[in-house]
Short mmCIF file of C-alpha atoms in Angstrom, two decimals:
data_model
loop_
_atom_site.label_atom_id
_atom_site.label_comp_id
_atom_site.label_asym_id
_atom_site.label_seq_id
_atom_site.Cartn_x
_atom_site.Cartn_y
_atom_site.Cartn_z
CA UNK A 18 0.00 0.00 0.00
CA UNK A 19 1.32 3.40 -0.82
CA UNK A 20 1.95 5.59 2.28
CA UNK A 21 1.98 9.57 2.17
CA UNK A 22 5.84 9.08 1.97
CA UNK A 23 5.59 7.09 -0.94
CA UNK A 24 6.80 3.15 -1.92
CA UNK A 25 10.40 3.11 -2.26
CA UNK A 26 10.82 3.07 1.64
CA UNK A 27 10.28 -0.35 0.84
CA UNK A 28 12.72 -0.69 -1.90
CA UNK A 29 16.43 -1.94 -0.17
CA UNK A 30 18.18 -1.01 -3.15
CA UNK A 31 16.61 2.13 -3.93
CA UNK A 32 17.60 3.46 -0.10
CA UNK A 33 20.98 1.74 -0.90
CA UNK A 34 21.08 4.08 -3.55
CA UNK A 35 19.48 7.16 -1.71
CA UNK A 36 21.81 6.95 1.33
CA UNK A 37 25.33 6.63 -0.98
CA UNK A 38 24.08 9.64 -3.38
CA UNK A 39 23.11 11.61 -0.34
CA UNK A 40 26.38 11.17 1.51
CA UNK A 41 28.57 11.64 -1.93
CA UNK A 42 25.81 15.10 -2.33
CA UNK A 43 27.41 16.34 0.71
CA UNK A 44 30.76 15.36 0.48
CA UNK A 45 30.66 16.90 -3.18
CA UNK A 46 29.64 19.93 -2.04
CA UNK A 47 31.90 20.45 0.54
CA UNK A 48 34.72 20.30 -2.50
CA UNK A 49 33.06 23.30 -4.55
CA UNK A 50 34.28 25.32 -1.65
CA UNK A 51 37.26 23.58 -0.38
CA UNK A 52 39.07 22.65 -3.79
CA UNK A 53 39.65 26.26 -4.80
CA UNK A 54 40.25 27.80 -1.19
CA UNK A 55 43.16 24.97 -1.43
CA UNK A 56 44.35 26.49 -4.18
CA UNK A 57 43.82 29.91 -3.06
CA UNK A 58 45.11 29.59 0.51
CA UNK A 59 47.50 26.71 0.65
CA UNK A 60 48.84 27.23 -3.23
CA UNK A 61 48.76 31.07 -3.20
CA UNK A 62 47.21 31.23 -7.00
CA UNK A 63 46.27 34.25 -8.87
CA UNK A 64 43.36 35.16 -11.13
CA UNK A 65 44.54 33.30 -13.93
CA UNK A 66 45.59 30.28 -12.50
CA UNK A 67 42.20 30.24 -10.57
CA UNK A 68 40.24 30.52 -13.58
CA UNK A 69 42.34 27.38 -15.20
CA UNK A 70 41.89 25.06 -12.06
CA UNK A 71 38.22 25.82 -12.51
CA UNK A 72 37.95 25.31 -15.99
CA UNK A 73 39.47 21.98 -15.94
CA UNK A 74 36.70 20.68 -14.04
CA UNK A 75 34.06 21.38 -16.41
CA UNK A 76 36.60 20.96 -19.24
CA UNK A 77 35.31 17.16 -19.47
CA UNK A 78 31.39 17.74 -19.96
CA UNK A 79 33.08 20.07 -23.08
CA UNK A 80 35.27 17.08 -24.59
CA UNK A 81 33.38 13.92 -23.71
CA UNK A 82 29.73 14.24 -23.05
CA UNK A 83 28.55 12.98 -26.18
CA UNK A 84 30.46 10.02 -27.15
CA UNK A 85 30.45 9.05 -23.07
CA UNK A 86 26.63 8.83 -23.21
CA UNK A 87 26.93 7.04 -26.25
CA UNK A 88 29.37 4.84 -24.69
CA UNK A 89 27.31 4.20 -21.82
CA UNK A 90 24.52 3.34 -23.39
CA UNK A 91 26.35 0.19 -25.18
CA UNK A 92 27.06 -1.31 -21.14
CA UNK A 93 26.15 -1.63 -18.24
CA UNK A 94 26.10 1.11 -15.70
CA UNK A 95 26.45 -0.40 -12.15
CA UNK A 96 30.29 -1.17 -12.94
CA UNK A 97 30.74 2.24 -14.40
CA UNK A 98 29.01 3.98 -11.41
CA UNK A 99 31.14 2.11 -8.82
CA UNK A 100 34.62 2.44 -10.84
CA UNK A 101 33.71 5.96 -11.05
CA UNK A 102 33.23 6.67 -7.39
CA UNK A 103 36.76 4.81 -6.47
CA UNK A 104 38.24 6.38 -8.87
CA UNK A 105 37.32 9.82 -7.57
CA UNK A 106 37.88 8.60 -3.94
CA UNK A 107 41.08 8.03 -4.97
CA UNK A 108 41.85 10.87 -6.73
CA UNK A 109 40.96 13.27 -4.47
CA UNK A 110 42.79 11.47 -1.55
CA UNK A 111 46.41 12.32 -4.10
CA UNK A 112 45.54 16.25 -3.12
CA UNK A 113 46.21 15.83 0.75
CA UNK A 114 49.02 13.49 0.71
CA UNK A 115 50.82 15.06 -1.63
CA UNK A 116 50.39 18.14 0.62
CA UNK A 117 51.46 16.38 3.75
CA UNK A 118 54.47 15.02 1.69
CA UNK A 119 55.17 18.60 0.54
CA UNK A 120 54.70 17.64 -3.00
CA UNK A 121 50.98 19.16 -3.99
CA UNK A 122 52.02 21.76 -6.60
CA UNK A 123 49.54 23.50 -8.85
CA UNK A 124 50.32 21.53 -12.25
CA UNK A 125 49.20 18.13 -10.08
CA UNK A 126 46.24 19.70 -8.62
CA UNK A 127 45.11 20.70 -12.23
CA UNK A 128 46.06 16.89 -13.56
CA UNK A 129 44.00 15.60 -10.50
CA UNK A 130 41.01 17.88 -11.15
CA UNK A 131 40.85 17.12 -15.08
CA UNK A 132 40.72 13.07 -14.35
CA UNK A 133 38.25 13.97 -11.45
CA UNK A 134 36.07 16.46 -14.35
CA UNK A 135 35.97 12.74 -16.61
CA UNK A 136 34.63 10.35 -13.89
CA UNK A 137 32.06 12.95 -13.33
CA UNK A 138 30.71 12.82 -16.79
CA UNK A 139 30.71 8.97 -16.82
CA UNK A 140 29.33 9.06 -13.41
CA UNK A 141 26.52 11.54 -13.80
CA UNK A 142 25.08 10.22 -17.57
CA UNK A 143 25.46 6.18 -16.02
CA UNK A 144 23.70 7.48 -13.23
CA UNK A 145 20.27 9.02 -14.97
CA UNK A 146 20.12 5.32 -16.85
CA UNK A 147 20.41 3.48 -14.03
CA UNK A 148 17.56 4.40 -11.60
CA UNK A 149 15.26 3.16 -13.65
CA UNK A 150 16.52 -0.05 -13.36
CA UNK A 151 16.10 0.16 -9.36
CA UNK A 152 12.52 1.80 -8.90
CA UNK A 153 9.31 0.67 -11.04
CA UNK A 154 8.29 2.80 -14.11
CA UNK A 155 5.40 4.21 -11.81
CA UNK A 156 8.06 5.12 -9.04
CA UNK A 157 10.50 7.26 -11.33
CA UNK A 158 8.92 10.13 -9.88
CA UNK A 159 9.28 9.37 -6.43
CA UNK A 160 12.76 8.16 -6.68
CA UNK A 161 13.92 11.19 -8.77
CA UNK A 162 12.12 13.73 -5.82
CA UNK A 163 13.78 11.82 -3.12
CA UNK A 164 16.98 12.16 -4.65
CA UNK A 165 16.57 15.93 -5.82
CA UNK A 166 15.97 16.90 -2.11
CA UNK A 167 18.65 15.18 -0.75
CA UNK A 168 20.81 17.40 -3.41
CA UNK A 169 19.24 20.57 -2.70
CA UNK A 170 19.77 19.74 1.52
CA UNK A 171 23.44 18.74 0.53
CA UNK A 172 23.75 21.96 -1.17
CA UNK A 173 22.54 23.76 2.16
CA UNK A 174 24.93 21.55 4.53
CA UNK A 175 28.10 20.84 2.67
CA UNK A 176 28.88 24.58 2.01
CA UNK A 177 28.74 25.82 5.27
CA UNK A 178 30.17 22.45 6.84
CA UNK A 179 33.10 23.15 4.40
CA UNK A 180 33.61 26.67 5.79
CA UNK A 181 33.69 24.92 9.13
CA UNK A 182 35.97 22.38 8.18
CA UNK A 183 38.47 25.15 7.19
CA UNK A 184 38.38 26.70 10.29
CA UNK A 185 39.69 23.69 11.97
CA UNK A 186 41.79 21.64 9.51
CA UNK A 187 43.97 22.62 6.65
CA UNK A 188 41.96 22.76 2.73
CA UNK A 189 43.88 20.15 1.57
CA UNK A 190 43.01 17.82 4.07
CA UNK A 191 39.49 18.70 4.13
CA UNK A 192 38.81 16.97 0.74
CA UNK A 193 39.17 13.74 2.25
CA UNK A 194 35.53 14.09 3.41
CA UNK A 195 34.23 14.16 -0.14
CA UNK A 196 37.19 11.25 -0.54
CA UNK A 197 35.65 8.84 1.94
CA UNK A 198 32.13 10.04 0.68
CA UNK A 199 32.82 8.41 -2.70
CA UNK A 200 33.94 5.25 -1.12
CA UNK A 201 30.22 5.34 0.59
CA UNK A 202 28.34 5.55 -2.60
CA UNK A 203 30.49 2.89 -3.98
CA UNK A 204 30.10 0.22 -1.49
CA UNK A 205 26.26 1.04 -1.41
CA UNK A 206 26.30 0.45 -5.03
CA UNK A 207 28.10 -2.93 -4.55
CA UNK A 208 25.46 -3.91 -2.00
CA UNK A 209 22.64 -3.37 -4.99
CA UNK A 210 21.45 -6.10 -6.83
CA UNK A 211 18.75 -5.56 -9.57
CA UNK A 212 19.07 -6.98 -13.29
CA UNK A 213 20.09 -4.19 -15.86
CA UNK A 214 18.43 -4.91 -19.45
CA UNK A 215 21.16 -5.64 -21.84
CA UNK A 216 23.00 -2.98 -23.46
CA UNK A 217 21.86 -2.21 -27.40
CA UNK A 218 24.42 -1.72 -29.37
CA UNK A 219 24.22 0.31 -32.17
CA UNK A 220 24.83 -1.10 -35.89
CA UNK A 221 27.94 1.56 -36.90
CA UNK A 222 28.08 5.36 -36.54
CA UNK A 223 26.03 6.35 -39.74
CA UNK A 224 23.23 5.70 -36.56
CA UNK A 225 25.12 7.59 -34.28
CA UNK A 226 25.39 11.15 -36.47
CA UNK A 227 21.78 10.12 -37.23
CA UNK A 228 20.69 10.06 -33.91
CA UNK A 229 23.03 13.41 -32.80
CA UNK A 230 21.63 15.27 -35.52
CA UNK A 231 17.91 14.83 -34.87
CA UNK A 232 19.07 15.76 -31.31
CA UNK A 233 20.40 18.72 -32.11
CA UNK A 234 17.37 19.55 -34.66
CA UNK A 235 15.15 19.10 -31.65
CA UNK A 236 16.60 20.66 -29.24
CA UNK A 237 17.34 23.86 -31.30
CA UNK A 238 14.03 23.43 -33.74
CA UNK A 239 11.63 24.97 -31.21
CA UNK A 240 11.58 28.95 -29.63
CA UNK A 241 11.48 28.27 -26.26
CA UNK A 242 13.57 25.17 -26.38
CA UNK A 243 16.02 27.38 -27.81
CA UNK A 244 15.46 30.24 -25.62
CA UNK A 245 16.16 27.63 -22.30
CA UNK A 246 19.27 27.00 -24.23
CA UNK A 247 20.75 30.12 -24.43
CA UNK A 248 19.14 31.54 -21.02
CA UNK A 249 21.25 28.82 -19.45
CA UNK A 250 24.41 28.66 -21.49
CA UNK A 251 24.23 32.62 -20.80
CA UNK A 252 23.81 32.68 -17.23
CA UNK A 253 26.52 29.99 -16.90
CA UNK A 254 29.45 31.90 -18.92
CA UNK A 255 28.40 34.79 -16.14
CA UNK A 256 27.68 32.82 -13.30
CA UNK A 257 31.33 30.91 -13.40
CA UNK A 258 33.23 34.31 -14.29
CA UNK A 259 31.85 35.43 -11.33
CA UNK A 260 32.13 32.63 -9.00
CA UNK A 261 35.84 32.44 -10.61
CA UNK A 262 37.01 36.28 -8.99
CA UNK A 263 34.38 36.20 -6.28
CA UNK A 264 36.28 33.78 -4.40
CA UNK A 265 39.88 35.59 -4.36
CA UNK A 266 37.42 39.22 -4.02
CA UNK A 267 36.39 37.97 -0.85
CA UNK A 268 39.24 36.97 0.69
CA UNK A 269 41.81 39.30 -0.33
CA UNK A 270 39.76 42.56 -0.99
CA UNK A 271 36.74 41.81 1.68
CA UNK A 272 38.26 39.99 3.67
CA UNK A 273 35.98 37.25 4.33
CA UNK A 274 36.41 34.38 6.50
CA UNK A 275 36.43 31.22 5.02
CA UNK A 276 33.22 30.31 7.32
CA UNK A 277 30.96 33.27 6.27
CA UNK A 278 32.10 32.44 2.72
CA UNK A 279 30.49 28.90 2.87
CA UNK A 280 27.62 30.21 5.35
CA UNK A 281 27.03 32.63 1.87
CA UNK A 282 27.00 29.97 -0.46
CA UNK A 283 24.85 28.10 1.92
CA UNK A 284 22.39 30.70 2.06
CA UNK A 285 22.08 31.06 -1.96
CA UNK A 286 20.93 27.11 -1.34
CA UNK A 287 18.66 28.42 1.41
CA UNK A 288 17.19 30.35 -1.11
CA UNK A 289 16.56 27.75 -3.29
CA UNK A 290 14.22 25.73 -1.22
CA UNK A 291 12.67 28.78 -0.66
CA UNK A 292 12.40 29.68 -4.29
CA UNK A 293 10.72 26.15 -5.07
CA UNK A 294 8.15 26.56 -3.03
CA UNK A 295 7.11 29.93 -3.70
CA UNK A 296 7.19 28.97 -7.36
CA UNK A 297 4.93 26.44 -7.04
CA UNK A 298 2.17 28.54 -5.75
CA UNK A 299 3.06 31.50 -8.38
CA UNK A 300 3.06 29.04 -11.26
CA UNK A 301 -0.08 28.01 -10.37
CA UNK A 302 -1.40 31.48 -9.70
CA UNK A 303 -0.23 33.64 -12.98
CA UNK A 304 1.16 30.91 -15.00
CA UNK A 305 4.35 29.15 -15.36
CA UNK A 306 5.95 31.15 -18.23
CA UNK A 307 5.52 34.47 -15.98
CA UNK A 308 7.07 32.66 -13.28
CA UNK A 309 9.74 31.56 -14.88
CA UNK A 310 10.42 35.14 -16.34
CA UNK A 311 10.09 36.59 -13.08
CA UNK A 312 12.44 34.31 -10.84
CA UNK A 313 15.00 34.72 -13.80
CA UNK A 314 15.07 37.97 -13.03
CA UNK A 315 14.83 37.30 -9.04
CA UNK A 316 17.63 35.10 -9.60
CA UNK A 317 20.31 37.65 -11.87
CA UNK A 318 19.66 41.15 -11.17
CA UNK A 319 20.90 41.19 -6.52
CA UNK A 320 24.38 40.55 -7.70
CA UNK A 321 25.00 43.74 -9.25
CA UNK A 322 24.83 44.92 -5.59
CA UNK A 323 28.14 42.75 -4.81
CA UNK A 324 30.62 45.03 -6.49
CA UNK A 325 29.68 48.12 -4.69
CA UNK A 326 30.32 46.08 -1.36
CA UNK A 327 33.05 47.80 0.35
CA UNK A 328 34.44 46.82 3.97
CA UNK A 329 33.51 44.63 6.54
CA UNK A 330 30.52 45.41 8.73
CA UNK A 331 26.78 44.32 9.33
CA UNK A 332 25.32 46.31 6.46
CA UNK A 333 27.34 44.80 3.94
CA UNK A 334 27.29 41.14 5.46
CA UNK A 335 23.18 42.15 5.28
CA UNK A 336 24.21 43.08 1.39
CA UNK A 337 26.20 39.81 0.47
CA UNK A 338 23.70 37.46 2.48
CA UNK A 339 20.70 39.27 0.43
CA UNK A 340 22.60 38.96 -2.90
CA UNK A 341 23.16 35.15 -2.34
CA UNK A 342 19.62 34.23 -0.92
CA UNK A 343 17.55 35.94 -3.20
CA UNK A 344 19.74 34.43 -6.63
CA UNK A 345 19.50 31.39 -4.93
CA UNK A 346 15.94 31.57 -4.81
CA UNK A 347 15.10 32.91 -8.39
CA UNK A 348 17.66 30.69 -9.90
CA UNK A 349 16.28 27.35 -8.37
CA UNK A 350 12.57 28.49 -8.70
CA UNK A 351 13.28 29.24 -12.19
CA UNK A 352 14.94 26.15 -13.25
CA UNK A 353 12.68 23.43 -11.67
CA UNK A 354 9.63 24.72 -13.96
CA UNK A 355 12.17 24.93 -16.77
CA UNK A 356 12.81 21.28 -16.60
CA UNK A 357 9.01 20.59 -16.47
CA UNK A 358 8.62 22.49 -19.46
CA UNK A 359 11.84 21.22 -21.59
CA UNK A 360 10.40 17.29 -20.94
CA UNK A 361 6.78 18.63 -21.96
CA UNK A 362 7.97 20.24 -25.08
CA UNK A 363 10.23 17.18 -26.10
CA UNK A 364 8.88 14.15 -27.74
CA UNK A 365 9.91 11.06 -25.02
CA UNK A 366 12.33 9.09 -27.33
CA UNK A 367 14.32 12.77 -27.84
CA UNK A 368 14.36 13.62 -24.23
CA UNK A 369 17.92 11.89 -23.67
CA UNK A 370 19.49 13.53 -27.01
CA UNK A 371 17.51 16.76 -25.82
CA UNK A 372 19.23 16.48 -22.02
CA UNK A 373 23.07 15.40 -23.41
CA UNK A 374 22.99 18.14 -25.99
CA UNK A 375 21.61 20.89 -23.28
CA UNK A 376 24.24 19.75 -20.94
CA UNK A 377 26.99 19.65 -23.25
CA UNK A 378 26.32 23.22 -24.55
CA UNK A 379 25.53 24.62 -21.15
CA UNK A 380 28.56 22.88 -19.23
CA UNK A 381 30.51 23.77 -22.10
CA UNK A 382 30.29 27.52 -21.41
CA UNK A 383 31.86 26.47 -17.90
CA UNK A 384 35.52 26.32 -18.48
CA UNK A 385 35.90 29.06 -21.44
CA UNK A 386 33.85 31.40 -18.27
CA UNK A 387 36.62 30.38 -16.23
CA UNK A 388 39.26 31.08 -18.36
CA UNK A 389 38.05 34.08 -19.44
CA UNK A 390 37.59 35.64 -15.77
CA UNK A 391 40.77 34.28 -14.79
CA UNK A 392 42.82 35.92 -17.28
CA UNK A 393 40.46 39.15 -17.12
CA UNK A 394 40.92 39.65 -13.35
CA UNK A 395 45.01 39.53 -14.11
CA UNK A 396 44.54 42.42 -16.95
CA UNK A 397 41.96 44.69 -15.75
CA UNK A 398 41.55 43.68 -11.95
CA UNK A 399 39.58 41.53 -9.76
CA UNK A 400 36.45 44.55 -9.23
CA UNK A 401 36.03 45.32 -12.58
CA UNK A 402 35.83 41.46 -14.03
CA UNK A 403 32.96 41.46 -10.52
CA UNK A 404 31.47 44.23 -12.24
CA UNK A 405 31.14 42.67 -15.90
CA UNK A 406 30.10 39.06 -15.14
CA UNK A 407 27.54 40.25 -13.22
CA UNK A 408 26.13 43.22 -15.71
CA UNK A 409 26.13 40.03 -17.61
CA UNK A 410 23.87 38.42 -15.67
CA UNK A 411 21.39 40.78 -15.15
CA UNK A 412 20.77 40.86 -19.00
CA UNK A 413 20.24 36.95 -18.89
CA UNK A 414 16.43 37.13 -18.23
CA UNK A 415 15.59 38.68 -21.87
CA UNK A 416 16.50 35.97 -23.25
CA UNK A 417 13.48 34.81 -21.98
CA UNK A 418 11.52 37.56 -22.08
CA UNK A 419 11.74 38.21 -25.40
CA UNK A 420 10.97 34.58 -25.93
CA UNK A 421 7.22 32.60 -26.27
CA UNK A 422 8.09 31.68 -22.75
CA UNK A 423 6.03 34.41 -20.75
CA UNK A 424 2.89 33.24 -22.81
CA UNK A 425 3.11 29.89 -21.48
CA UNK A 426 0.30 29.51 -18.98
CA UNK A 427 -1.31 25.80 -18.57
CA UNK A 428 1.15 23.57 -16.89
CA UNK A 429 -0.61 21.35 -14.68
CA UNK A 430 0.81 20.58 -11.76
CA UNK A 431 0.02 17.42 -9.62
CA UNK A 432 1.64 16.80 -5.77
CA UNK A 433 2.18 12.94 -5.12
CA UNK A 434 4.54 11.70 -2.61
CA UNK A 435 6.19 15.78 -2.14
CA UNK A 436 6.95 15.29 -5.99
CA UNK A 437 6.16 17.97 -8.16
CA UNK A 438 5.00 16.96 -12.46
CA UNK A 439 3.63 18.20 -15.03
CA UNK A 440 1.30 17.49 -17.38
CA UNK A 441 2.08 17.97 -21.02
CA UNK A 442 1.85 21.44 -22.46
CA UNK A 443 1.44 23.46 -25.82
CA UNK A 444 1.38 19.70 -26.71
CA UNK A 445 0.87 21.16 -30.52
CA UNK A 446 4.47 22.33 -30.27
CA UNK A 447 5.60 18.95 -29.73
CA UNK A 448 3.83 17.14 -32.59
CA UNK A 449 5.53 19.87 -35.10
CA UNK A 450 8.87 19.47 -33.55
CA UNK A 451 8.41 15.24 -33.66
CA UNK A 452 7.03 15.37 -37.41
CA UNK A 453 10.33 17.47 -38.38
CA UNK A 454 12.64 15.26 -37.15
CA UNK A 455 11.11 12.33 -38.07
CA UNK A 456 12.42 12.04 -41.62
CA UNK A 457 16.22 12.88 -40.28
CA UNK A 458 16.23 9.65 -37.93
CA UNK A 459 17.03 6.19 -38.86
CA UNK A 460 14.79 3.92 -37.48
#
């Protein structure tokens, strides 16, 4: 019988699952912060180099997303999940032994960080195939929710419990937490036992470029597809050139501790809860497409008031905590209803082309940003690259405003087990986007 909590608490693997991915969530976490402070703090890197460490983590999604979800899809993914979490344990585990050994130089962290970027990829397109291999068709939902909230709790905790981890032990040794959180998620995958299908292979790669270009067609073929795609490659380029100077701004021009820098970052995941739920209710109340609109601009416009943050004191703490909670609310908000409305406008067998091509071009933007700030913040200074990424950001709303998007007003949304769905919408969109591609794809 299904409980108000749902079926899976009944499902061994599936909580095998939940509690690995929720301790590896928080471990993870706990990295974003700690992996450049170690390079900031124990390293003593400038702009540049700052903006290089960062872009080799993303540099992977760039290079390899495609042909690794291609690759995937040809085995099974319980072995590639499991090699992928001890190979990241280990990995990460190099960074504080080389320190202790007085070995970690910046050329090794960079090496460490670029193998680290290509376990990601393998880990996190293996790990969208495989949960539907542990839950029921009918619990996909449930599973997914469960698993979404444990990220966006991880992404409250693991900041500030990184700040706090600074404050008593040195960065390079704090990333053995996210270390030994790998190595949880991998034994709890070792402990799950459900029978994958068997992998199809595909007949040659005529299929492949078949298959990549009705992708791209339908992903690129429809306005406010498109407009998603650009909103979000946009606000990533700006996002990561900020996040890029921010870091070294605090510390060496504000001042910040290390602890109020991940208590920040934990309140811009604060936010986010917060933003969910209010967008739930608004969505329902003016529409989704205004929603969205409006929480993209929620979400980009408060950190043009970070630049003209001077000092240390409790107005401009007040300033920086504001900045953080309220673009962690309209970002979140904004992007939950954007995923509803990306799988409503997408025809079901296009949805994983759809998702790899979205990712790759929105990741993509990730490591040029970084670059680009890095190098910036060497040539014309750390407060004037602030000041550009995030003028940059508060333009990345009209991408959707000037969009179909704000005309979008009858998703239907239904509440089972604290899960949020949608029903289909402008389903007319859909058809025409299906019948286009249908003559580029081999069947």
């Amino acid at each position: 019988m299904k409980s108000r909590f749902g079926t899976l608490w009944h499902n061994p693997n599936f909580l095998k699952l939940w509690m690995g991915e929720t301790v590896s969530y928080i471990g993870s976490q706990i990295t974003v912060l700690v992996l450049p402070l170690t390079a900031v703090l124990f390293l003593k890197v400038n702009s540049a180099q700052l903006g290089v460490l960062n872009a080799m983590d993303y540099m992977p999604f760039l290079l390899f997303s495609l042909m690794a979800g291609i690759w995937i899809d040809r085995h099974h993914r319980r072995p590639i999940l499991i090699i992928a979490n001890f190979a990241r344990a280990v990995l990460l585990a190099c960074i504080p032994l080389l320190a202790w050994f007085g070995h970690l130089r910046f050329e090794y962290l960079l090496a460490i960080t670029f193998l680290v970027g290509i376990f990601n990829v393998f880990f996190s397109l293996a790990y969208q195939s495989f949960l539907p291999s542990v839950v029921n068709l009918e619990e996909l939902t449930e599973g997914n929710s469960k698993l979404a909230l444990s990220q966006s709790l991880s992404e409250v905790i693991g900041p500030g419990l990184g700040g706090l981890l600074l404050q008593i032990i040195a960065a390079p040794s704090a990333l053995l937490v996210d270390a030994c959180s790998f190595l949880i998620s991998a034994f709890n995958l070792l402990l799950i036992h459900v029978h994958e299908p068997e992998p199809v292979h595909t007949r040659g790669m005529q299929n492949v470029w078949h298959d990549m270009k009705a992708g791209f067609k339908i992903t690129f073929g429809n306005a406010s597809l498109r407009a998603f795609a650009g909103e979000a490659a946009h606000y990533n380029l700006f996002w990561q050139m900020f996040l890029t100077v921010f870091l070294l701004y605090a510390i060496r021009i504000l001042h910040i501790s290390v602890l109020l820098l991940g208590i920040l970052f934990a309140l811009g995941s604060v936010g986010g809860l917060i933003g969910v739920i209010l967008t739930n209710y608004t969505a329902r109340r003016f529409g989704v497409g205004p929603t969205i609109t409006v929480a993209a601009m929620i979400g980009c416009v408060p950190p043009l008031l970070i630049p003209f943050i001077h000092g240390q004191g409790i107005l401009q703490t007040s300033l920086l905590a504001a900045a953080f909670l309220l673009t962690g609310a309209g970002v979140t908000g904004c992007n939950v209803h954007v995923i509803s409305v990306r799988q409503a406008l997408t025809p079901e067998r296009f949805l994983g082309r759809m998702n790899s091509i979205y990712r790759l071009l929105t990741y993509g933007v990730i490591p040029i940003a970084a670059l680009l700030s890095g190098f910036l913040g060497q040539w014309i200074g750390l407060h004037n690259t602030l000041l550009i990424s995030t003028c940059g950001l508060a333009l990345d709303f009209l991408w959707l405003l000037l969009s179909p998007i704000p005309r979008l007003r009858t998703l239907a949304f239904s509440i089972d087990s604290n899960a949020m769905s949608s029903e289909s919408i402008v389903k007319s969109a859909a058809d025409a986007d299906e019948k286009e591609v249908e003559d580029s794809v081999t069947e």
